[in-house]
């Protein structure tokens, strides 16, 4: 099944909900970046959250960035998403390895202490930016904390990535549940009980691999209305023109040095790991444009 997300309302519009199946998206990221198992789980969770949070924005040009700066061996993560289901991202140390913790990939250990920053560029003069500390480094918890403390929205964020024996992505997905300020006490009690009783995201998805299935369990006992379905995927909008501009921006002196070295230069896109090559002749053309 191809990846997609759903947007929903529940309990008479007291709850806004998002859920995603992101298996192929995360597998694509794993292959492109050569991610270790724990890096796959960490980036996979952040990509899944990013694509759902991106879909909360309105305009096609809006861009959401999730940036984690942390002290653990993974060295930091970055994800960007638009409102159309496109998401991309990378980790600073893709080969990070840690022993499992309680039989699970130790994402919290790989991240260590740090911060998560959310930047929303919605075409305004100043992009919106909010930042909170990492609480557990497991990413779902950290975003729940971020929503409550930075955006004052009581939320529950669940994210999961399960790997096969061959360390390929077997299943990935997640949900974000957000409470409206006027939520009734009995709805709150019901929801809290549901959250307490559900199994992990990957267990729920293994039983029923759909975003609708996730919401059915998390929002059990509430009337759920799916308002929208959006197909999602790993997508990078880099191009030879953008990389050229990036080379121009490093300055004439550096370009002259590259030319003097007399060799073809390789430039990698951080987000998708695509390699772009520039011959000495092409660099000379770029130098002309830099004048
Ligand atoms: Zn790219």
PDB file of C-alpha atoms and ligand atoms in Angstrom:
ATOM      1  CA  UNK A   1       0.000   0.000   0.000  1.00  0.00           C
ATOM      2  CA  UNK A   2       1.289   3.488  -0.858  1.00  0.00           C
ATOM      3  CA  UNK A   3       1.855   5.995   1.920  1.00  0.00           C
ATOM      4  CA  UNK A   4      -0.849   8.492   2.817  1.00  0.00           C
ATOM      5  CA  UNK A   5      -2.184  10.530   5.693  1.00  0.00           C
ATOM      6  CA  UNK A   6      -5.673  11.384   6.842  1.00  0.00           C
ATOM      7  CA  UNK A   7      -7.028  14.458   8.595  1.00  0.00           C
ATOM      8  CA  UNK A   8     -10.029  13.999  10.824  1.00  0.00           C
ATOM      9  CA  UNK A   9     -12.333  15.606  13.356  1.00  0.00           C
ATOM     10  CA  UNK A  10     -13.718  13.694  16.309  1.00  0.00           C
ATOM     11  CA  UNK A  11     -16.141  14.112  19.188  1.00  0.00           C
ATOM     12  CA  UNK A  12     -18.189  16.959  17.699  1.00  0.00           C
ATOM     13  CA  UNK A  13     -15.128  18.884  16.517  1.00  0.00           C
ATOM     14  CA  UNK A  14     -13.580  18.880  20.005  1.00  0.00           C
ATOM     15  CA  UNK A  15     -10.620  16.971  18.611  1.00  0.00           C
ATOM     16  CA  UNK A  16      -8.490  17.468  15.515  1.00  0.00           C
ATOM     17  CA  UNK A  17      -6.621  14.349  14.437  1.00  0.00           C
ATOM     18  CA  UNK A  18      -3.955  13.350  11.934  1.00  0.00           C
ATOM     19  CA  UNK A  19      -2.613   9.899  11.137  1.00  0.00           C
ATOM     20  CA  UNK A  20      -0.103   8.658   8.594  1.00  0.00           C
ATOM     21  CA  UNK A  21       1.246   5.478   7.080  1.00  0.00           C
ATOM     22  CA  UNK A  22       4.836   6.312   6.081  1.00  0.00           C
ATOM     23  CA  UNK A  23       6.565   2.961   5.442  1.00  0.00           C
ATOM     24  CA  UNK A  24       7.786   3.720   1.906  1.00  0.00           C
ATOM     25  CA  UNK A  25       8.771   7.289   2.801  1.00  0.00           C
ATOM     26  CA  UNK A  26      10.995   6.108   5.648  1.00  0.00           C
ATOM     27  CA  UNK A  27      12.443   3.233   3.596  1.00  0.00           C
ATOM     28  CA  UNK A  28      13.325   5.734   0.865  1.00  0.00           C
ATOM     29  CA  UNK A  29      15.137   7.901   3.437  1.00  0.00           C
ATOM     30  CA  UNK A  30      16.964   4.838   4.792  1.00  0.00           C
ATOM     31  CA  UNK A  31      18.201   3.823   1.344  1.00  0.00           C
ATOM     32  CA  UNK A  32      19.164   7.317   0.199  1.00  0.00           C
ATOM     33  CA  UNK A  33      21.189   8.128   3.307  1.00  0.00           C
ATOM     34  CA  UNK A  34      22.433   4.634   4.183  1.00  0.00           C
ATOM     35  CA  UNK A  35      20.907   4.970   7.653  1.00  0.00           C
ATOM     36  CA  UNK A  36      21.757   2.627  10.520  1.00  0.00           C
ATOM     37  CA  UNK A  37      18.759   1.000  12.284  1.00  0.00           C
ATOM     38  CA  UNK A  38      18.580   3.562  15.102  1.00  0.00           C
ATOM     39  CA  UNK A  39      19.072   6.453  12.649  1.00  0.00           C
ATOM     40  CA  UNK A  40      16.256   4.989  10.508  1.00  0.00           C
ATOM     41  CA  UNK A  41      13.939   4.923  13.528  1.00  0.00           C
ATOM     42  CA  UNK A  42      14.862   8.467  14.591  1.00  0.00           C
ATOM     43  CA  UNK A  43      14.628  10.087  11.169  1.00  0.00           C
ATOM     44  CA  UNK A  44      11.569   7.976  10.300  1.00  0.00           C
ATOM     45  CA  UNK A  45       9.697   9.265  13.337  1.00  0.00           C
ATOM     46  CA  UNK A  46      10.660  12.871  12.580  1.00  0.00           C
ATOM     47  CA  UNK A  47       9.716  12.525   8.883  1.00  0.00           C
ATOM     48  CA  UNK A  48       6.323  11.085   9.875  1.00  0.00           C
ATOM     49  CA  UNK A  49       5.651  13.922  12.327  1.00  0.00           C
ATOM     50  CA  UNK A  50       6.909  16.463   9.796  1.00  0.00           C
ATOM     51  CA  UNK A  51       4.602  15.371   7.014  1.00  0.00           C
ATOM     52  CA  UNK A  52       1.583  15.486   9.365  1.00  0.00           C
ATOM     53  CA  UNK A  53       2.555  18.915  10.742  1.00  0.00           C
ATOM     54  CA  UNK A  54       3.200  20.154   7.205  1.00  0.00           C
ATOM     55  CA  UNK A  55      -0.361  19.208   6.299  1.00  0.00           C
ATOM     56  CA  UNK A  56      -1.614  21.543   9.057  1.00  0.00           C
ATOM     57  CA  UNK A  57      -0.433  24.527   6.972  1.00  0.00           C
ATOM     58  CA  UNK A  58      -2.694  26.054   4.341  1.00  0.00           C
ATOM     59  CA  UNK A  59      -0.780  27.236   1.280  1.00  0.00           C
ATOM     60  CA  UNK A  60       1.152  25.092  -1.215  1.00  0.00           C
ATOM     61  CA  UNK A  61       4.261  27.323  -0.754  1.00  0.00           C
ATOM     62  CA  UNK A  62       4.314  27.008   3.055  1.00  0.00           C
ATOM     63  CA  UNK A  63       7.336  25.181   4.460  1.00  0.00           C
ATOM     64  CA  UNK A  64       7.689  23.510   7.855  1.00  0.00           C
ATOM     65  CA  UNK A  65      11.112  22.694   9.294  1.00  0.00           C
ATOM     66  CA  UNK A  66      11.763  20.452  12.293  1.00  0.00           C
ATOM     67  CA  UNK A  67      15.282  20.764  13.569  1.00  0.00           C
ATOM     68  CA  UNK A  68      16.762  18.787  16.432  1.00  0.00           C
ATOM     69  CA  UNK A  69      20.039  19.945  17.933  1.00  0.00           C
ATOM     70  CA  UNK A  70      21.322  17.400  20.401  1.00  0.00           C
ATOM     71  CA  UNK A  71      24.353  16.089  22.212  1.00  0.00           C
ATOM     72  CA  UNK A  72      23.967  12.377  21.381  1.00  0.00           C
ATOM     73  CA  UNK A  73      25.906  10.426  18.752  1.00  0.00           C
ATOM     74  CA  UNK A  74      23.309  11.040  16.032  1.00  0.00           C
ATOM     75  CA  UNK A  75      24.552  14.646  16.062  1.00  0.00           C
ATOM     76  CA  UNK A  76      21.253  16.271  15.064  1.00  0.00           C
ATOM     77  CA  UNK A  77      18.372  15.837  12.600  1.00  0.00           C
ATOM     78  CA  UNK A  78      16.537  18.061  10.165  1.00  0.00           C
ATOM     79  CA  UNK A  79      13.249  17.507   8.326  1.00  0.00           C
ATOM     80  CA  UNK A  80      11.302  19.817   6.070  1.00  0.00           C
ATOM     81  CA  UNK A  81       7.796  19.315   4.724  1.00  0.00           C
ATOM     82  CA  UNK A  82       5.267  21.252   2.691  1.00  0.00           C
ATOM     83  CA  UNK A  83       1.483  21.186   2.984  1.00  0.00           C
ATOM     84  CA  UNK A  84       1.139  18.832   0.000  1.00  0.00           C
ATOM     85  CA  UNK A  85       2.560  15.635   1.509  1.00  0.00           C
ATOM     86  CA  UNK A  86       6.182  16.113   0.423  1.00  0.00           C
ATOM     87  CA  UNK A  87       8.823  15.549   3.080  1.00  0.00           C
ATOM     88  CA  UNK A  88      12.615  15.208   3.180  1.00  0.00           C
ATOM     89  CA  UNK A  89      15.260  15.056   5.854  1.00  0.00           C
ATOM     90  CA  UNK A  90      18.654  13.922   7.058  1.00  0.00           C
ATOM     91  CA  UNK A  91      20.616  13.092  10.195  1.00  0.00           C
ATOM     92  CA  UNK A  92      24.129  14.386  10.834  1.00  0.00           C
ATOM     93  CA  UNK A  93      25.569  10.948  11.604  1.00  0.00           C
ATOM     94  CA  UNK A  94      23.697   8.353   9.512  1.00  0.00           C
ATOM     95  CA  UNK A  95      25.785   5.393  10.712  1.00  0.00           C
ATOM     96  CA  UNK A  96      25.217   5.931  14.463  1.00  0.00           C
ATOM     97  CA  UNK A  97      25.028   2.611  16.344  1.00  0.00           C
ATOM     98  CA  UNK A  98      23.836   1.991  19.913  1.00  0.00           C
ATOM     99  CA  UNK A  99      23.020  -1.167  21.835  1.00  0.00           C
ATOM    100  CA  UNK A 100      19.251  -1.759  22.072  1.00  0.00           C
ATOM    101  CA  UNK A 101      17.435  -0.567  25.197  1.00  0.00           C
ATOM    102  CA  UNK A 102      14.728  -2.878  26.615  1.00  0.00           C
ATOM    103  CA  UNK A 103      14.890  -4.798  23.325  1.00  0.00           C
ATOM    104  CA  UNK A 104      14.147  -1.669  21.293  1.00  0.00           C
ATOM    105  CA  UNK A 105      16.137   0.741  19.162  1.00  0.00           C
ATOM    106  CA  UNK A 106      17.456   3.396  21.543  1.00  0.00           C
ATOM    107  CA  UNK A 107      16.341   6.578  19.771  1.00  0.00           C
ATOM    108  CA  UNK A 108      16.400   8.569  23.030  1.00  0.00           C
ATOM    109  CA  UNK A 109      19.981   7.449  23.655  1.00  0.00           C
ATOM    110  CA  UNK A 110      21.064   8.342  20.126  1.00  0.00           C
ATOM    111  CA  UNK A 111      19.686  11.867  20.524  1.00  0.00           C
ATOM    112  CA  UNK A 112      20.673  12.551  24.120  1.00  0.00           C
ATOM    113  CA  UNK A 113      19.860  15.951  25.596  1.00  0.00           C
ATOM    114  CA  UNK A 114      18.928  18.762  23.228  1.00  0.00           C
ATOM    115  CA  UNK A 115      16.295  20.981  21.688  1.00  0.00           C
ATOM    116  CA  UNK A 116      13.633  20.685  19.021  1.00  0.00           C
ATOM    117  CA  UNK A 117      12.884  23.740  16.952  1.00  0.00           C
ATOM    118  CA  UNK A 118       9.799  24.118  14.765  1.00  0.00           C
ATOM    119  CA  UNK A 119       9.938  26.740  12.015  1.00  0.00           C
ATOM    120  CA  UNK A 120       6.903  27.534   9.865  1.00  0.00           C
ATOM    121  CA  UNK A 121       7.538  29.715   6.841  1.00  0.00           C
ATOM    122  CA  UNK A 122       4.112  30.787   5.659  1.00  0.00           C
ATOM    123  CA  UNK A 123       5.104  33.691   3.419  1.00  0.00           C
ATOM    124  CA  UNK A 124       5.028  36.241   6.237  1.00  0.00           C
ATOM    125  CA  UNK A 125       7.900  38.640   6.853  1.00  0.00           C
ATOM    126  CA  UNK A 126       9.148  36.613   9.800  1.00  0.00           C
ATOM    127  CA  UNK A 127       8.731  32.836   9.889  1.00  0.00           C
ATOM    128  CA  UNK A 128       7.051  31.446  13.009  1.00  0.00           C
ATOM    129  CA  UNK A 129       9.552  29.702  15.239  1.00  0.00           C
ATOM    130  CA  UNK A 130       9.160  27.824  18.528  1.00  0.00           C
ATOM    131  CA  UNK A 131      11.633  25.767  20.505  1.00  0.00           C
ATOM    132  CA  UNK A 132      11.442  23.398  23.473  1.00  0.00           C
ATOM    133  CA  UNK A 133      13.848  21.019  25.170  1.00  0.00           C
ATOM    134  CA  UNK A 134      13.869  17.313  24.400  1.00  0.00           C
ATOM    135  CA  UNK A 135      12.083  15.482  27.209  1.00  0.00           C
ATOM    136  CA  UNK A 136      12.968  11.870  26.363  1.00  0.00           C
ATOM    137  CA  UNK A 137      14.515  12.190  22.906  1.00  0.00           C
ATOM    138  CA  UNK A 138      11.986   9.633  21.637  1.00  0.00           C
ATOM    139  CA  UNK A 139      10.548  12.397  19.375  1.00  0.00           C
ATOM    140  CA  UNK A 140       6.828  11.612  19.918  1.00  0.00           C
ATOM    141  CA  UNK A 141       7.073  12.704  23.569  1.00  0.00           C
ATOM    142  CA  UNK A 142       9.199  15.679  22.619  1.00  0.00           C
ATOM    143  CA  UNK A 143       6.598  16.928  20.141  1.00  0.00           C
ATOM    144  CA  UNK A 144       3.767  16.388  22.631  1.00  0.00           C
ATOM    145  CA  UNK A 145       5.756  18.596  25.018  1.00  0.00           C
ATOM    146  CA  UNK A 146       6.461  21.124  22.245  1.00  0.00           C
ATOM    147  CA  UNK A 147       2.768  21.485  21.321  1.00  0.00           C
ATOM    148  CA  UNK A 148       1.714  21.968  24.959  1.00  0.00           C
ATOM    149  CA  UNK A 149       4.456  24.416  25.891  1.00  0.00           C
ATOM    150  CA  UNK A 150       5.186  26.340  22.727  1.00  0.00           C
ATOM    151  CA  UNK A 151       1.826  26.385  20.922  1.00  0.00           C
ATOM    152  CA  UNK A 152      -0.409  25.887  23.995  1.00  0.00           C
ATOM    153  CA  UNK A 153      -2.250  23.019  22.308  1.00  0.00           C
ATOM    154  CA  UNK A 154      -2.822  19.887  24.369  1.00  0.00           C
ATOM    155  CA  UNK A 155      -1.821  17.056  22.070  1.00  0.00           C
ATOM    156  CA  UNK A 156      -0.801  13.455  21.941  1.00  0.00           C
ATOM    157  CA  UNK A 157       1.830  12.443  19.408  1.00  0.00           C
ATOM    158  CA  UNK A 158       2.558   8.765  18.672  1.00  0.00           C
ATOM    159  CA  UNK A 159       5.227   7.738  16.168  1.00  0.00           C
ATOM    160  CA  UNK A 160       6.725   4.384  15.252  1.00  0.00           C
ATOM    161  CA  UNK A 161       9.153   2.680  12.877  1.00  0.00           C
ATOM    162  CA  UNK A 162       9.547  -1.109  12.798  1.00  0.00           C
ATOM    163  CA  UNK A 163      12.464  -2.736  10.974  1.00  0.00           C
ATOM    164  CA  UNK A 164      12.578  -6.211   9.444  1.00  0.00           C
ATOM    165  CA  UNK A 165      15.314  -8.744  10.224  1.00  0.00           C
ATOM    166  CA  UNK A 166      17.212  -7.384   7.203  1.00  0.00           C
ATOM    167  CA  UNK A 167      16.936  -3.875   8.716  1.00  0.00           C
ATOM    168  CA  UNK A 168      14.551  -2.650   6.034  1.00  0.00           C
ATOM    169  CA  UNK A 169      11.529  -0.610   7.068  1.00  0.00           C
ATOM    170  CA  UNK A 170       8.688  -3.048   7.681  1.00  0.00           C
ATOM    171  CA  UNK A 171       6.138  -0.532   8.853  1.00  0.00           C
ATOM    172  CA  UNK A 172       6.121   3.126   9.857  1.00  0.00           C
ATOM    173  CA  UNK A 173       3.508   5.663  10.804  1.00  0.00           C
ATOM    174  CA  UNK A 174       2.048   7.815  13.492  1.00  0.00           C
ATOM    175  CA  UNK A 175      -0.728  10.038  14.783  1.00  0.00           C
ATOM    176  CA  UNK A 176      -1.216  13.515  16.216  1.00  0.00           C
ATOM    177  CA  UNK A 177      -4.325  14.174  18.319  1.00  0.00           C
ATOM    178  CA  UNK A 178      -5.051  17.780  19.268  1.00  0.00           C
ATOM    179  CA  UNK A 179      -7.648  19.013  21.733  1.00  0.00           C
ATOM    180  CA  UNK A 180      -9.665  22.147  21.131  1.00  0.00           C
ATOM    181  CA  UNK A 181      -9.808  24.545  24.117  1.00  0.00           C
ATOM    182  CA  UNK A 182     -13.533  23.798  24.675  1.00  0.00           C
ATOM    183  CA  UNK A 183     -13.089  20.033  24.960  1.00  0.00           C
ATOM    184  CA  UNK A 184     -15.574  18.440  27.394  1.00  0.00           C
ATOM    185  CA  UNK A 185     -14.327  16.686  30.534  1.00  0.00           C
ATOM    186  CA  UNK A 186     -15.846  13.315  29.551  1.00  0.00           C
ATOM    187  CA  UNK A 187     -14.128  13.443  26.139  1.00  0.00           C
ATOM    188  CA  UNK A 188     -10.830  14.126  27.869  1.00  0.00           C
ATOM    189  CA  UNK A 189     -11.306  11.200  30.253  1.00  0.00           C
ATOM    190  CA  UNK A 190     -12.196   8.847  27.394  1.00  0.00           C
ATOM    191  CA  UNK A 191      -9.188   9.955  25.355  1.00  0.00           C
ATOM    192  CA  UNK A 192      -6.778   9.601  28.259  1.00  0.00           C
ATOM    193  CA  UNK A 193      -8.040   6.080  28.863  1.00  0.00           C
ATOM    194  CA  UNK A 194      -7.606   5.222  25.176  1.00  0.00           C
ATOM    195  CA  UNK A 195      -4.039   6.550  25.135  1.00  0.00           C
ATOM    196  CA  UNK A 196      -3.255   4.512  28.256  1.00  0.00           C
ATOM    197  CA  UNK A 197      -4.632   1.318  26.734  1.00  0.00           C
ATOM    198  CA  UNK A 198      -3.325   1.411  23.173  1.00  0.00           C
ATOM    199  CA  UNK A 199      -0.302  -0.634  22.154  1.00  0.00           C
ATOM    200  CA  UNK A 200       2.594   0.931  20.239  1.00  0.00           C
ATOM    201  CA  UNK A 201       2.029   2.577  16.854  1.00  0.00           C
ATOM    202  CA  UNK A 202       3.910  -0.214  15.082  1.00  0.00           C
ATOM    203  CA  UNK A 203       1.839  -2.904  16.837  1.00  0.00           C
ATOM    204  CA  UNK A 204      -1.406  -1.153  15.878  1.00  0.00           C
ATOM    205  CA  UNK A 205      -0.202  -0.745  12.289  1.00  0.00           C
ATOM    206  CA  UNK A 206       0.906  -4.379  12.120  1.00  0.00           C
ATOM    207  CA  UNK A 207      -2.677  -5.405  12.940  1.00  0.00           C
ATOM    208  CA  UNK A 208      -4.289  -2.876  10.618  1.00  0.00           C
ATOM    209  CA  UNK A 209      -1.834  -1.032   8.374  1.00  0.00           C
ATOM    210  CA  UNK A 210      -3.916   2.099   7.715  1.00  0.00           C
ATOM    211  CA  UNK A 211      -4.042   5.599   9.203  1.00  0.00           C
ATOM    212  CA  UNK A 212      -7.806   5.135   9.656  1.00  0.00           C
ATOM    213  CA  UNK A 213      -7.093   1.999  11.714  1.00  0.00           C
ATOM    214  CA  UNK A 214      -4.761   3.978  13.991  1.00  0.00           C
ATOM    215  CA  UNK A 215      -7.395   6.644  14.622  1.00  0.00           C
ATOM    216  CA  UNK A 216     -10.045   4.006  15.242  1.00  0.00           C
ATOM    217  CA  UNK A 217      -8.041   2.725  18.211  1.00  0.00           C
ATOM    218  CA  UNK A 218      -6.784   6.055  19.562  1.00  0.00           C
ATOM    219  CA  UNK A 219     -10.240   7.674  19.263  1.00  0.00           C
ATOM    220  CA  UNK A 220     -12.235   4.611  20.297  1.00  0.00           C
ATOM    221  CA  UNK A 221     -15.708   5.546  21.567  1.00  0.00           C
ATOM    222  CA  UNK A 222     -15.755   8.883  19.731  1.00  0.00           C
ATOM    223  CA  UNK A 223     -17.464   9.723  16.440  1.00  0.00           C
ATOM    224  CA  UNK A 224     -14.634  10.165  13.905  1.00  0.00           C
ATOM    225  CA  UNK A 225     -15.078  11.999  10.621  1.00  0.00           C
ATOM    226  CA  UNK A 226     -12.235  11.708   8.087  1.00  0.00           C
ATOM    227  CA  UNK A 227     -12.153  15.105   6.386  1.00  0.00           C
ATOM    228  CA  UNK A 228      -9.248  14.642   4.005  1.00  0.00           C
ATOM    229  CA  UNK A 229      -6.817  12.095   2.560  1.00  0.00           C
ATOM    230  CA  UNK A 230      -3.415  13.065   1.154  1.00  0.00           C
ATOM    231  CA  UNK A 231      -0.803  10.863  -0.493  1.00  0.00           C
ATOM    232  CA  UNK A 232       2.660  11.422   0.966  1.00  0.00           C
ATOM    233  CA  UNK A 233       6.245  10.610   0.033  1.00  0.00           C
ATOM    234  CA  UNK A 234       9.929  11.439   0.322  1.00  0.00           C
ATOM    235  CA  UNK A 235      10.531  14.268  -2.106  1.00  0.00           C
ATOM    236  CA  UNK A 236      13.433  16.663  -2.558  1.00  0.00           C
ATOM    237  CA  UNK A 237      13.158  19.746  -4.753  1.00  0.00           C
ATOM    238  CA  UNK A 238      16.887  20.182  -5.314  1.00  0.00           C
ATOM    239  CA  UNK A 239      18.108  20.840  -8.851  1.00  0.00           C
ATOM    240  CA  UNK A 240      21.322  21.599 -10.733  1.00  0.00           C
ATOM    241  CA  UNK A 241      20.258  25.285 -10.794  1.00  0.00           C
ATOM    242  CA  UNK A 242      19.845  25.410  -6.998  1.00  0.00           C
ATOM    243  CA  UNK A 243      23.217  23.741  -6.440  1.00  0.00           C
ATOM    244  CA  UNK A 244      24.801  26.231  -8.878  1.00  0.00           C
ATOM    245  CA  UNK A 245      23.346  29.094  -6.852  1.00  0.00           C
ATOM    246  CA  UNK A 246      24.757  27.529  -3.698  1.00  0.00           C
ATOM    247  CA  UNK A 247      28.216  27.356  -5.309  1.00  0.00           C
ATOM    248  CA  UNK A 248      27.949  31.005  -6.398  1.00  0.00           C
ATOM    249  CA  UNK A 249      27.053  31.945  -2.819  1.00  0.00           C
ATOM    250  CA  UNK A 250      30.326  30.522  -1.442  1.00  0.00           C
ATOM    251  CA  UNK A 251      32.173  33.304  -3.265  1.00  0.00           C
ATOM    252  CA  UNK A 252      34.560  33.918  -6.138  1.00  0.00           C
ATOM    253  CA  UNK A 253      37.706  33.033  -4.231  1.00  0.00           C
ATOM    254  CA  UNK A 254      36.494  29.515  -3.400  1.00  0.00           C
ATOM    255  CA  UNK A 255      35.323  28.903  -6.965  1.00  0.00           C
ATOM    256  CA  UNK A 256      38.724  30.019  -8.292  1.00  0.00           C
ATOM    257  CA  UNK A 257      40.396  27.579  -5.908  1.00  0.00           C
ATOM    258  CA  UNK A 258      38.175  24.744  -7.165  1.00  0.00           C
ATOM    259  CA  UNK A 259      39.108  25.605 -10.753  1.00  0.00           C
ATOM    260  CA  UNK A 260      42.816  25.778  -9.858  1.00  0.00           C
ATOM    261  CA  UNK A 261      42.549  22.275  -8.353  1.00  0.00           C
ATOM    262  CA  UNK A 262      41.699  21.117 -11.896  1.00  0.00           C
ATOM    263  CA  UNK A 263      39.275  18.388 -10.897  1.00  0.00           C
ATOM    264  CA  UNK A 264      35.552  17.726 -11.245  1.00  0.00           C
ATOM    265  CA  UNK A 265      33.794  18.804  -8.065  1.00  0.00           C
ATOM    266  CA  UNK A 266      31.056  16.739  -6.438  1.00  0.00           C
ATOM    267  CA  UNK A 267      28.362  18.488  -4.404  1.00  0.00           C
ATOM    268  CA  UNK A 268      25.891  16.432  -2.387  1.00  0.00           C
ATOM    269  CA  UNK A 269      22.369  17.585  -1.535  1.00  0.00           C
ATOM    270  CA  UNK A 270      22.088  17.216   2.266  1.00  0.00           C
ATOM    271  CA  UNK A 271      18.436  16.314   2.136  1.00  0.00           C
ATOM    272  CA  UNK A 272      18.368  13.549  -0.479  1.00  0.00           C
ATOM    273  CA  UNK A 273      22.069  12.693  -0.909  1.00  0.00           C
ATOM    274  CA  UNK A 274      21.936  13.223  -4.690  1.00  0.00           C
ATOM    275  CA  UNK A 275      25.408  13.949  -6.099  1.00  0.00           C
ATOM    276  CA  UNK A 276      25.858  16.807  -8.558  1.00  0.00           C
ATOM    277  CA  UNK A 277      29.085  17.021 -10.566  1.00  0.00           C
ATOM    278  CA  UNK A 278      30.717  20.112 -12.009  1.00  0.00           C
ATOM    279  CA  UNK A 279      33.642  19.930 -14.441  1.00  0.00           C
ATOM    280  CA  UNK A 280      36.332  22.606 -14.484  1.00  0.00           C
ATOM    281  CA  UNK A 281      34.691  24.097 -17.621  1.00  0.00           C
ATOM    282  CA  UNK A 282      31.328  24.248 -15.826  1.00  0.00           C
ATOM    283  CA  UNK A 283      32.962  25.854 -12.807  1.00  0.00           C
ATOM    284  CA  UNK A 284      34.451  28.499 -15.097  1.00  0.00           C
ATOM    285  CA  UNK A 285      30.942  29.235 -16.415  1.00  0.00           C
ATOM    286  CA  UNK A 286      29.679  29.510 -12.814  1.00  0.00           C
ATOM    287  CA  UNK A 287      32.558  31.881 -11.992  1.00  0.00           C
ATOM    288  CA  UNK A 288      31.389  34.167 -14.836  1.00  0.00           C
ATOM    289  CA  UNK A 289      27.888  34.203 -13.357  1.00  0.00           C
ATOM    290  CA  UNK A 290      29.329  35.037  -9.941  1.00  0.00           C
ATOM    291  CA  UNK A 291      30.768  38.293 -11.240  1.00  0.00           C
TER     292      UNK A 291
HETATM  293 ZN1  LIG B   1      17.987  16.992  -2.787  1.00  0.00          ZN
END
